[in-house]
Amino acid sequence: MRLLLVEDDDRIAGPLTEGLARYGFTVELARTAAAALAAAPVDLVLLDLGLPDMDGIDVCKALRSRSDVPIIMITARTDEADRVVGLELGADDYLSKPFGTRELVARVRAVTRRTQAAGRQGGPAADRVAGTAGAPASWTGQADSAQRVGPMTIDRRTHRVELYGRQIALAPKEFDVLEYLAQDPGALCSRQQIMDTVWDPHYFGPTRTLDVHVSALRRKLGDPAWIETVRGVGFRLIDPTGGAT
Ligand code: CA
């Protein structure tokens, strides 16, 4: 899936581009409104509202006047009026700075699902569908917020986890680690990917922090087999009941 990131600040664009690439997105960068409007068609636009040559709101309007490409506004502005205007002009969602890569990816996927379900034409439909093929299958065809992995239900909206219908109390970072692993059950997630996403790309603290959280998760889930350790590499989420996910 190809994204156009319209952002003039390299300190934001750099880490964002790297983060999105780790999730399999191809990111084209436009540092000005002019470059954004001249860019080749993409599957989704991430649009910063504070641009040097033109107001992002006007870029949104111009993009929408010629295509149905999904648009997520990125704004440092706290002014709600901007968001409302942007949404009225056809933006699909907005995200306020600062935000994490994980949150952005969740929004990108949600907007993509929504616009596909609405049958909108932002680019060739086949491309859009193929674009989600890189995403874990568990993300597609699911309600927006809840995901089942065997007897476990993870609700991203409420941050609640249930196992056999009973709620498991998790600390925020424990939830984030579990939620990250659950994006693609069975897939190997490297320690670096997890650290970068759940903590921060610039987190240089002890990596033992991750092991502590994984240990706590195993204990709370009542079966260490839920999270398999791949020595020296990372972790994967396994449904120990062997049920289809
Ligand atoms: Ca800016």
PDB file of C-alpha atoms and ligand atoms in Angstrom, residues 6-9 12 48-52 97, ligand 1:
ATOM      1  CA  VAL A   6       2.672  15.552   3.277  1.00  0.00           C
ATOM      2  CA  GLU A   7       4.874  16.962   6.015  1.00  0.00           C
ATOM      3  CA  ASP A   8       7.462  19.751   5.947  1.00  0.00           C
ATOM      4  CA  ASP A   9       9.153  18.827   9.220  1.00  0.00           C
ATOM      5  CA  ILE A  12       8.485  14.146  12.120  1.00  0.00           C
ATOM      6  CA  ASP A  48      -0.068  17.789   7.816  1.00  0.00           C
ATOM      7  CA  LEU A  49      -2.143  20.954   8.109  1.00  0.00           C
ATOM      8  CA  GLY A  50       0.799  23.270   8.831  1.00  0.00           C
ATOM      9  CA  LEU A  51       2.616  23.561   5.506  1.00  0.00           C
ATOM     10  CA  PRO A  52       4.998  26.315   4.355  1.00  0.00           C
ATOM     11  CA  LYS A  97       0.441  15.361  17.261  1.00  0.00           C
TER      12      LYS A  97
HETATM   13 CA    CA B   1       4.226  21.230   9.512  1.00  0.00          CA
END
